[in-house]
GROMACS .gro file of C-alpha atoms in nm:
model
  378
    1UNK     CA    1   0.000   0.000   0.000
    2UNK     CA    2   0.283   0.234   0.092
    3UNK     CA    3   0.450   0.155  -0.238
    4UNK     CA    4   0.137   0.243  -0.435
    5UNK     CA    5   0.107   0.577  -0.253
    6UNK     CA    6   0.473   0.654  -0.326
    7UNK     CA    7   0.428   0.579  -0.698
    8UNK     CA    8   0.110   0.787  -0.709
    9UNK     CA    9   0.292   1.074  -0.539
   10UNK     CA   10   0.573   1.057  -0.794
   11UNK     CA   11   0.322   1.058  -1.085
   12UNK     CA   12   0.137   1.361  -0.944
   13UNK     CA   13   0.447   1.565  -0.870
   14UNK     CA   14   0.638   1.485  -1.193
   15UNK     CA   15   0.462   1.752  -1.406
   16UNK     CA   16   0.520   2.012  -1.133
   17UNK     CA   17   0.887   1.920  -1.106
   18UNK     CA   18   0.923   1.941  -1.485
   19UNK     CA   19   0.764   2.285  -1.485
   20UNK     CA   20   0.992   2.404  -1.204
   21UNK     CA   21   1.296   2.275  -1.391
   22UNK     CA   22   1.179   2.450  -1.707
   23UNK     CA   23   1.127   2.779  -1.519
   24UNK     CA   24   1.466   2.741  -1.359
   25UNK     CA   25   1.630   2.689  -1.699
   26UNK     CA   26   1.461   2.999  -1.835
   27UNK     CA   27   1.548   3.210  -1.531
   28UNK     CA   28   1.913   3.105  -1.538
   29UNK     CA   29   1.970   3.327  -1.838
   30UNK     CA   30   2.311   3.479  -1.885
   31UNK     CA   31   2.154   3.795  -2.023
   32UNK     CA   32   2.197   3.951  -2.364
   33UNK     CA   33   2.541   3.892  -2.504
   34UNK     CA   34   2.743   4.184  -2.620
   35UNK     CA   35   3.092   4.281  -2.722
   36UNK     CA   36   3.342   4.121  -2.490
   37UNK     CA   37   3.137   3.810  -2.406
   38UNK     CA   38   3.337   3.492  -2.484
   39UNK     CA   39   3.062   3.330  -2.692
   40UNK     CA   40   2.997   3.649  -2.888
   41UNK     CA   41   3.369   3.700  -2.951
   42UNK     CA   42   3.405   3.338  -3.063
   43UNK     CA   43   3.141   3.370  -3.335
   44UNK     CA   44   3.248   3.722  -3.427
   45UNK     CA   45   3.589   3.583  -3.515
   46UNK     CA   46   3.438   3.293  -3.711
   47UNK     CA   47   3.207   3.518  -3.912
   48UNK     CA   48   3.479   3.775  -3.980
   49UNK     CA   49   3.704   3.500  -4.115
   50UNK     CA   50   3.422   3.378  -4.344
   51UNK     CA   51   3.267   3.716  -4.432
   52UNK     CA   52   3.371   3.727  -4.798
   53UNK     CA   53   3.221   3.383  -4.869
   54UNK     CA   54   2.853   3.470  -4.834
   55UNK     CA   55   2.649   3.787  -4.769
   56UNK     CA   56   2.449   3.629  -4.484
   57UNK     CA   57   2.753   3.534  -4.280
   58UNK     CA   58   2.789   3.758  -3.976
   59UNK     CA   59   2.635   3.859  -3.643
   60UNK     CA   60   2.273   3.974  -3.673
   61UNK     CA   61   2.028   4.136  -3.432
   62UNK     CA   62   1.649   4.096  -3.425
   63UNK     CA   63   1.371   4.064  -3.170
   64UNK     CA   64   1.097   3.822  -3.066
   65UNK     CA   65   0.825   3.881  -2.805
   66UNK     CA   66   1.004   4.194  -2.692
   67UNK     CA   67   1.338   4.019  -2.642
   68UNK     CA   68   1.652   4.070  -2.846
   69UNK     CA   69   1.770   3.783  -3.064
   70UNK     CA   70   2.142   3.780  -3.121
   71UNK     CA   71   2.218   3.549  -3.411
   72UNK     CA   72   2.539   3.420  -3.567
   73UNK     CA   73   2.525   3.285  -3.924
   74UNK     CA   74   2.828   3.096  -4.052
   75UNK     CA   75   2.925   2.809  -4.281
   76UNK     CA   76   2.752   2.488  -4.178
   77UNK     CA   77   2.996   2.262  -3.995
   78UNK     CA   78   2.741   1.978  -3.971
   79UNK     CA   79   2.680   1.716  -4.233
   80UNK     CA   80   2.401   1.779  -4.482
   81UNK     CA   81   2.323   1.980  -4.791
   82UNK     CA   82   2.249   2.307  -4.611
   83UNK     CA   83   2.510   2.574  -4.672
   84UNK     CA   84   2.474   2.793  -4.363
   85UNK     CA   85   2.384   2.749  -3.998
   86UNK     CA   86   2.217   3.008  -3.774
   87UNK     CA   87   2.282   2.992  -3.400
   88UNK     CA   88   2.110   3.203  -3.131
   89UNK     CA   89   2.394   3.332  -2.915
   90UNK     CA   90   2.169   3.445  -2.630
   91UNK     CA   91   1.969   3.124  -2.657
   92UNK     CA   92   1.893   3.084  -2.285
   93UNK     CA   93   1.690   3.406  -2.304
   94UNK     CA   94   1.477   3.280  -2.592
   95UNK     CA   95   1.140   3.105  -2.568
   96UNK     CA   96   1.148   2.787  -2.356
   97UNK     CA   97   1.516   2.780  -2.277
   98UNK     CA   98   1.723   2.739  -2.589
   99UNK     CA   99   2.071   2.668  -2.463
  100UNK     CA  100   2.367   2.861  -2.597
  101UNK     CA  101   2.488   2.742  -2.937
  102UNK     CA  102   2.167   2.555  -3.020
  103UNK     CA  103   2.109   2.577  -3.396
  104UNK     CA  104   1.805   2.784  -3.486
  105UNK     CA  105   1.798   2.726  -3.861
  106UNK     CA  106   1.988   2.576  -4.150
  107UNK     CA  107   1.993   2.737  -4.493
  108UNK     CA  108   2.033   2.602  -4.845
  109UNK     CA  109   2.113   2.841  -5.132
  110UNK     CA  110   1.914   2.910  -5.447
  111UNK     CA  111   1.578   2.759  -5.353
  112UNK     CA  112   1.251   2.826  -5.528
  113UNK     CA  113   1.082   3.061  -5.284
  114UNK     CA  114   1.356   3.299  -5.179
  115UNK     CA  115   1.722   3.380  -5.189
  116UNK     CA  116   1.771   3.094  -4.944
  117UNK     CA  117   1.553   2.819  -4.809
  118UNK     CA  118   1.604   2.579  -4.523
  119UNK     CA  119   1.448   2.471  -4.195
  120UNK     CA  120   1.381   2.647  -3.866
  121UNK     CA  121   1.349   2.487  -3.524
  122UNK     CA  122   1.081   2.597  -3.277
  123UNK     CA  123   1.067   2.502  -2.912
  124UNK     CA  124   0.705   2.392  -2.869
  125UNK     CA  125   0.673   2.370  -2.490
  126UNK     CA  126   0.873   2.058  -2.397
  127UNK     CA  127   0.993   1.957  -2.742
  128UNK     CA  128   1.132   2.113  -3.055
  129UNK     CA  129   1.016   2.070  -3.415
  130UNK     CA  130   1.156   2.169  -3.753
  131UNK     CA  131   0.955   2.371  -4.006
  132UNK     CA  132   1.044   2.498  -4.355
  133UNK     CA  133   1.170   2.855  -4.377
  134UNK     CA  134   1.293   3.095  -4.642
  135UNK     CA  135   1.521   3.394  -4.605
  136UNK     CA  136   1.520   3.701  -4.829
  137UNK     CA  137   1.816   3.939  -4.816
  138UNK     CA  138   1.673   4.292  -4.855
  139UNK     CA  139   2.015   4.457  -4.874
  140UNK     CA  140   2.368   4.371  -4.757
  141UNK     CA  141   2.276   4.462  -4.396
  142UNK     CA  142   1.917   4.337  -4.357
  143UNK     CA  143   1.730   4.009  -4.407
  144UNK     CA  144   1.384   3.872  -4.331
  145UNK     CA  145   1.305   3.513  -4.231
  146UNK     CA  146   0.965   3.364  -4.320
  147UNK     CA  147   0.865   3.048  -4.128
  148UNK     CA  148   0.620   2.809  -4.294
  149UNK     CA  149   0.445   2.686  -3.981
  150UNK     CA  150   0.125   2.483  -4.047
  151UNK     CA  151  -0.196   2.665  -3.947
  152UNK     CA  152  -0.285   2.401  -3.687
  153UNK     CA  153   0.047   2.431  -3.501
  154UNK     CA  154   0.071   2.687  -3.224
  155UNK     CA  155   0.423   2.826  -3.209
  156UNK     CA  156   0.530   3.111  -2.991
  157UNK     CA  157   0.620   3.435  -3.162
  158UNK     CA  158   0.594   3.565  -3.514
  159UNK     CA  159   0.632   3.372  -3.838
  160UNK     CA  160   0.819   3.669  -3.985
  161UNK     CA  161   1.133   3.820  -3.832
  162UNK     CA  162   1.366   4.091  -3.958
  163UNK     CA  163   1.733   4.117  -3.870
  164UNK     CA  164   1.994   4.391  -3.902
  165UNK     CA  165   2.366   4.329  -3.925
  166UNK     CA  166   2.553   4.434  -3.613
  167UNK     CA  167   2.874   4.483  -3.811
  168UNK     CA  168   2.868   4.631  -4.162
  169UNK     CA  169   2.951   4.394  -4.448
  170UNK     CA  170   3.278   4.434  -4.630
  171UNK     CA  171   3.302   4.665  -4.929
  172UNK     CA  172   3.414   4.369  -5.139
  173UNK     CA  173   3.058   4.234  -5.135
  174UNK     CA  174   2.917   4.563  -5.271
  175UNK     CA  175   3.181   4.576  -5.542
  176UNK     CA  176   3.101   4.223  -5.656
  177UNK     CA  177   2.727   4.300  -5.672
  178UNK     CA  178   2.784   4.610  -5.883
  179UNK     CA  179   3.006   4.427  -6.131
  180UNK     CA  180   2.772   4.145  -6.229
  181UNK     CA  181   2.420   4.068  -6.347
  182UNK     CA  182   2.216   3.808  -6.534
  183UNK     CA  183   2.118   3.741  -6.895
  184UNK     CA  184   1.980   3.459  -7.108
  185UNK     CA  185   2.071   3.295  -7.437
  186UNK     CA  186   1.824   3.343  -7.721
  187UNK     CA  187   1.696   3.040  -7.907
  188UNK     CA  188   1.953   2.874  -8.136
  189UNK     CA  189   2.170   3.188  -8.153
  190UNK     CA  190   2.487   3.335  -8.006
  191UNK     CA  191   2.299   3.634  -7.864
  192UNK     CA  192   2.215   3.716  -7.505
  193UNK     CA  193   1.941   3.945  -7.378
  194UNK     CA  194   2.005   4.140  -7.056
  195UNK     CA  195   1.933   4.471  -6.883
  196UNK     CA  196   2.101   4.779  -7.028
  197UNK     CA  197   2.217   4.907  -6.688
  198UNK     CA  198   2.416   4.587  -6.632
  199UNK     CA  199   2.650   4.659  -6.926
  200UNK     CA  200   2.613   5.031  -6.994
  201UNK     CA  201   2.949   5.135  -6.844
  202UNK     CA  202   3.140   4.816  -6.920
  203UNK     CA  203   3.481   4.831  -7.084
  204UNK     CA  204   3.492   4.453  -7.097
  205UNK     CA  205   3.201   4.206  -7.070
  206UNK     CA  206   3.209   3.830  -7.028
  207UNK     CA  207   2.946   3.565  -6.962
  208UNK     CA  208   2.960   3.237  -6.775
  209UNK     CA  209   2.726   2.942  -6.838
  210UNK     CA  210   2.621   2.731  -6.536
  211UNK     CA  211   2.846   2.450  -6.665
  212UNK     CA  212   3.147   2.679  -6.627
  213UNK     CA  213   3.209   2.773  -6.990
  214UNK     CA  214   3.301   3.140  -7.040
  215UNK     CA  215   3.282   3.367  -7.342
  216UNK     CA  216   3.358   3.729  -7.416
  217UNK     CA  217   3.062   3.940  -7.526
  218UNK     CA  218   2.997   4.279  -7.681
  219UNK     CA  219   2.686   4.494  -7.707
  220UNK     CA  220   2.530   4.493  -8.055
  221UNK     CA  221   2.201   4.671  -7.970
  222UNK     CA  222   2.066   4.863  -7.673
  223UNK     CA  223   1.754   5.047  -7.563
  224UNK     CA  224   1.835   5.262  -7.256
  225UNK     CA  225   1.478   5.393  -7.235
  226UNK     CA  226   1.348   5.039  -7.177
  227UNK     CA  227   1.664   4.919  -6.999
  228UNK     CA  228   1.737   4.637  -7.244
  229UNK     CA  229   2.054   4.534  -7.425
  230UNK     CA  230   2.150   4.260  -7.670
  231UNK     CA  231   2.494   4.098  -7.653
  232UNK     CA  232   2.676   3.877  -7.901
  233UNK     CA  233   2.908   3.603  -7.778
  234UNK     CA  234   3.250   3.561  -7.934
  235UNK     CA  235   3.356   3.207  -8.013
  236UNK     CA  236   3.019   3.053  -7.926
  237UNK     CA  237   2.857   2.845  -8.198
  238UNK     CA  238   2.475   2.831  -8.188
  239UNK     CA  239   2.346   2.485  -8.105
  240UNK     CA  240   2.014   2.321  -8.201
  241UNK     CA  241   1.766   2.332  -7.917
  242UNK     CA  242   1.972   2.568  -7.701
  243UNK     CA  243   1.843   2.896  -7.562
  244UNK     CA  244   1.510   3.039  -7.458
  245UNK     CA  245   1.234   3.085  -7.717
  246UNK     CA  246   1.061   3.421  -7.686
  247UNK     CA  247   0.777   3.570  -7.885
  248UNK     CA  248   0.633   3.917  -7.885
  249UNK     CA  249   0.281   3.961  -7.758
  250UNK     CA  250   0.288   3.714  -7.468
  251UNK     CA  251   0.026   3.852  -7.224
  252UNK     CA  252   0.106   3.965  -6.871
  253UNK     CA  253  -0.188   3.907  -6.636
  254UNK     CA  254  -0.208   4.021  -6.272
  255UNK     CA  255  -0.226   3.723  -6.039
  256UNK     CA  256  -0.047   3.474  -6.265
  257UNK     CA  257   0.248   3.281  -6.124
  258UNK     CA  258   0.594   3.382  -6.242
  259UNK     CA  259   0.951   3.261  -6.192
  260UNK     CA  260   1.272   3.464  -6.216
  261UNK     CA  261   1.599   3.283  -6.291
  262UNK     CA  262   1.925   3.462  -6.231
  263UNK     CA  263   2.219   3.532  -6.003
  264UNK     CA  264   2.099   3.731  -5.696
  265UNK     CA  265   2.386   3.936  -5.552
  266UNK     CA  266   2.594   3.828  -5.850
  267UNK     CA  267   2.901   3.615  -5.787
  268UNK     CA  268   2.872   3.672  -5.410
  269UNK     CA  269   2.641   3.370  -5.376
  270UNK     CA  270   2.832   3.156  -5.623
  271UNK     CA  271   2.842   3.084  -5.995
  272UNK     CA  272   2.519   2.889  -6.028
  273UNK     CA  273   2.179   3.043  -6.103
  274UNK     CA  274   1.886   3.040  -5.865
  275UNK     CA  275   1.512   3.078  -5.901
  276UNK     CA  276   1.262   3.291  -5.710
  277UNK     CA  277   0.887   3.269  -5.753
  278UNK     CA  278   0.591   3.499  -5.706
  279UNK     CA  279   0.301   3.653  -5.893
  280UNK     CA  280   0.240   3.941  -6.130
  281UNK     CA  281   0.095   4.205  -5.898
  282UNK     CA  282   0.023   4.469  -6.165
  283UNK     CA  283   0.040   4.477  -6.545
  284UNK     CA  284   0.202   4.823  -6.544
  285UNK     CA  285   0.520   4.961  -6.397
  286UNK     CA  286   0.609   5.281  -6.209
  287UNK     CA  287   0.375   5.571  -6.290
  288UNK     CA  288   0.159   5.337  -6.499
  289UNK     CA  289   0.439   5.263  -6.747
  290UNK     CA  290   0.292   5.022  -7.003
  291UNK     CA  291   0.629   4.874  -7.097
  292UNK     CA  292   0.684   4.731  -6.748
  293UNK     CA  293   0.497   4.520  -6.493
  294UNK     CA  294   0.524   4.465  -6.119
  295UNK     CA  295   0.603   4.130  -5.952
  296UNK     CA  296   0.611   3.998  -5.596
  297UNK     CA  297   0.922   3.778  -5.634
  298UNK     CA  298   1.206   3.868  -5.397
  299UNK     CA  299   1.473   3.963  -5.648
  300UNK     CA  300   1.801   4.126  -5.555
  301UNK     CA  301   2.088   4.309  -5.727
  302UNK     CA  302   2.239   4.058  -5.968
  303UNK     CA  303   1.899   3.931  -6.086
  304UNK     CA  304   1.882   4.224  -6.330
  305UNK     CA  305   1.871   4.098  -6.687
  306UNK     CA  306   1.741   3.753  -6.595
  307UNK     CA  307   1.429   3.608  -6.761
  308UNK     CA  308   1.084   3.625  -6.602
  309UNK     CA  309   0.882   3.319  -6.706
  310UNK     CA  310   0.519   3.229  -6.656
  311UNK     CA  311   0.404   2.887  -6.538
  312UNK     CA  312   0.408   2.752  -6.896
  313UNK     CA  313   0.774   2.845  -6.943
  314UNK     CA  314   0.704   3.144  -7.168
  315UNK     CA  315   0.939   3.439  -7.124
  316UNK     CA  316   0.715   3.734  -7.040
  317UNK     CA  317   0.980   3.982  -6.933
  318UNK     CA  318   1.328   4.076  -6.816
  319UNK     CA  319   1.401   4.159  -6.451
  320UNK     CA  320   1.525   4.518  -6.433
  321UNK     CA  321   1.473   4.688  -6.097
  322UNK     CA  322   1.360   4.671  -5.737
  323UNK     CA  323   1.245   4.947  -5.498
  324UNK     CA  324   1.342   4.919  -5.131
  325UNK     CA  325   1.309   5.175  -4.859
  326UNK     CA  326   1.301   5.148  -4.482
  327UNK     CA  327   0.922   5.110  -4.465
  328UNK     CA  328   0.874   4.930  -4.799
  329UNK     CA  329   0.911   4.560  -4.868
  330UNK     CA  330   1.100   4.495  -5.190
  331UNK     CA  331   0.887   4.582  -5.495
  332UNK     CA  332   1.030   4.444  -5.819
  333UNK     CA  333   0.969   4.527  -6.184
  334UNK     CA  334   1.023   4.362  -6.520
  335UNK     CA  335   1.027   4.491  -6.877
  336UNK     CA  336   0.765   4.325  -7.095
  337UNK     CA  337   0.919   4.101  -7.358
  338UNK     CA  338   0.710   4.268  -7.629
  339UNK     CA  339   0.881   4.603  -7.570
  340UNK     CA  340   1.038   4.737  -7.889
  341UNK     CA  341   1.416   4.728  -7.906
  342UNK     CA  342   1.626   4.787  -8.219
  343UNK     CA  343   1.765   4.435  -8.258
  344UNK     CA  344   1.915   4.296  -8.575
  345UNK     CA  345   1.701   4.044  -8.760
  346UNK     CA  346   1.430   3.853  -8.576
  347UNK     CA  347   1.614   3.786  -8.251
  348UNK     CA  348   1.297   3.819  -8.047
  349UNK     CA  349   1.079   3.604  -8.270
  350UNK     CA  350   1.292   3.312  -8.380
  351UNK     CA  351   1.150   2.971  -8.294
  352UNK     CA  352   0.797   2.861  -8.219
  353UNK     CA  353   0.697   2.806  -7.859
  354UNK     CA  354   0.528   2.477  -7.784
  355UNK     CA  355   0.229   2.531  -7.555
  356UNK     CA  356   0.302   2.355  -7.228
  357UNK     CA  357   0.096   2.267  -6.925
  358UNK     CA  358   0.177   2.466  -6.610
  359UNK     CA  359   0.503   2.353  -6.452
  360UNK     CA  360   0.632   2.362  -6.096
  361UNK     CA  361   0.923   2.590  -6.006
  362UNK     CA  362   1.170   2.300  -5.998
  363UNK     CA  363   1.057   2.190  -6.347
  364UNK     CA  364   1.095   2.546  -6.478
  365UNK     CA  365   1.444   2.563  -6.330
  366UNK     CA  366   1.557   2.231  -6.479
  367UNK     CA  367   1.419   2.321  -6.821
  368UNK     CA  368   1.569   2.669  -6.860
  369UNK     CA  369   1.846   2.746  -6.608
  370UNK     CA  370   2.127   2.597  -6.820
  371UNK     CA  371   2.094   2.892  -7.062
  372UNK     CA  372   2.071   3.168  -6.799
  373UNK     CA  373   2.414   3.333  -6.776
  374UNK     CA  374   2.617   3.520  -6.519
  375UNK     CA  375   2.735   3.846  -6.677
  376UNK     CA  376   3.054   4.001  -6.542
  377UNK     CA  377   3.170   4.350  -6.639
  378UNK     CA  378   3.490   4.545  -6.588
   0.00000   0.00000   0.00000
């Protein structure tokens, strides 16, 4: 009888003991880390050593439920395909007792829904779970994380968090972004369409295919008013079935899904193209410009000149600009592919486009990314 009472007592008090331990863990916080703290200094050194390798590497500061989040992002030292790892340095202050150096998210480059995509961990009371996330870099010193938490799951805090860099990024990153852009090979030709502002001041221009092959290029036609330019590759022989088919008159409809293939932040993120997806939000551009249209895709410097495709794989435009201010989420624009540009011959109308069924973002990427080029200027 005494044994049964003892067991019953243990069962009744276990939840209370667990709660007390949890509260003790949360109250044993070391406080917000700052300059001079060993853990902060450790990751500051790591991120400084790696800073030139990726624009997200560094120490970042955000907030959640009124508390500061101090975050270190550095090259992933775990196994797996993710490129970067984010660690909350003041983890014992955060939610239900993250311990210091617990990973908060892992990031993979060039995913379909943002500059990066990966997975975020949430402490849901007594356990943690992983959910998909995407990260969009607004500028070299700010990024936003979007957590894809299912509607039925109650997770503490916001699904959207913004972070500012505590230490300014190196000038080398800015220089690399300004010296590169995107473009795409036209169907069965040696010509490349891009944005005029990418090449307008270039003394020397070269392109790199995703497979690593490089060619010199020179401008053979340009339209500064519409921000378009046509390049010709030297030493490249047109190949059957290579390039993107584009026809004039492809409609642009608000609400339709679109995909932008290109090199966000240029060579900073590597020499392989990525894809971002969104919708056409308006069929006109700034001040009701009929030659442009507005999109919701999170494009960045370096995407300029890349193709904008609809769900059927038709090129409907060229990515040209993005507006960002302190109180404005990135608003991006494209030039409609039907815009007039003085191009030799029928460069914009060569080849007949086969009507396709709607494709997923990964199918679009596999079908067309091999002919989207990284453009480097000097």
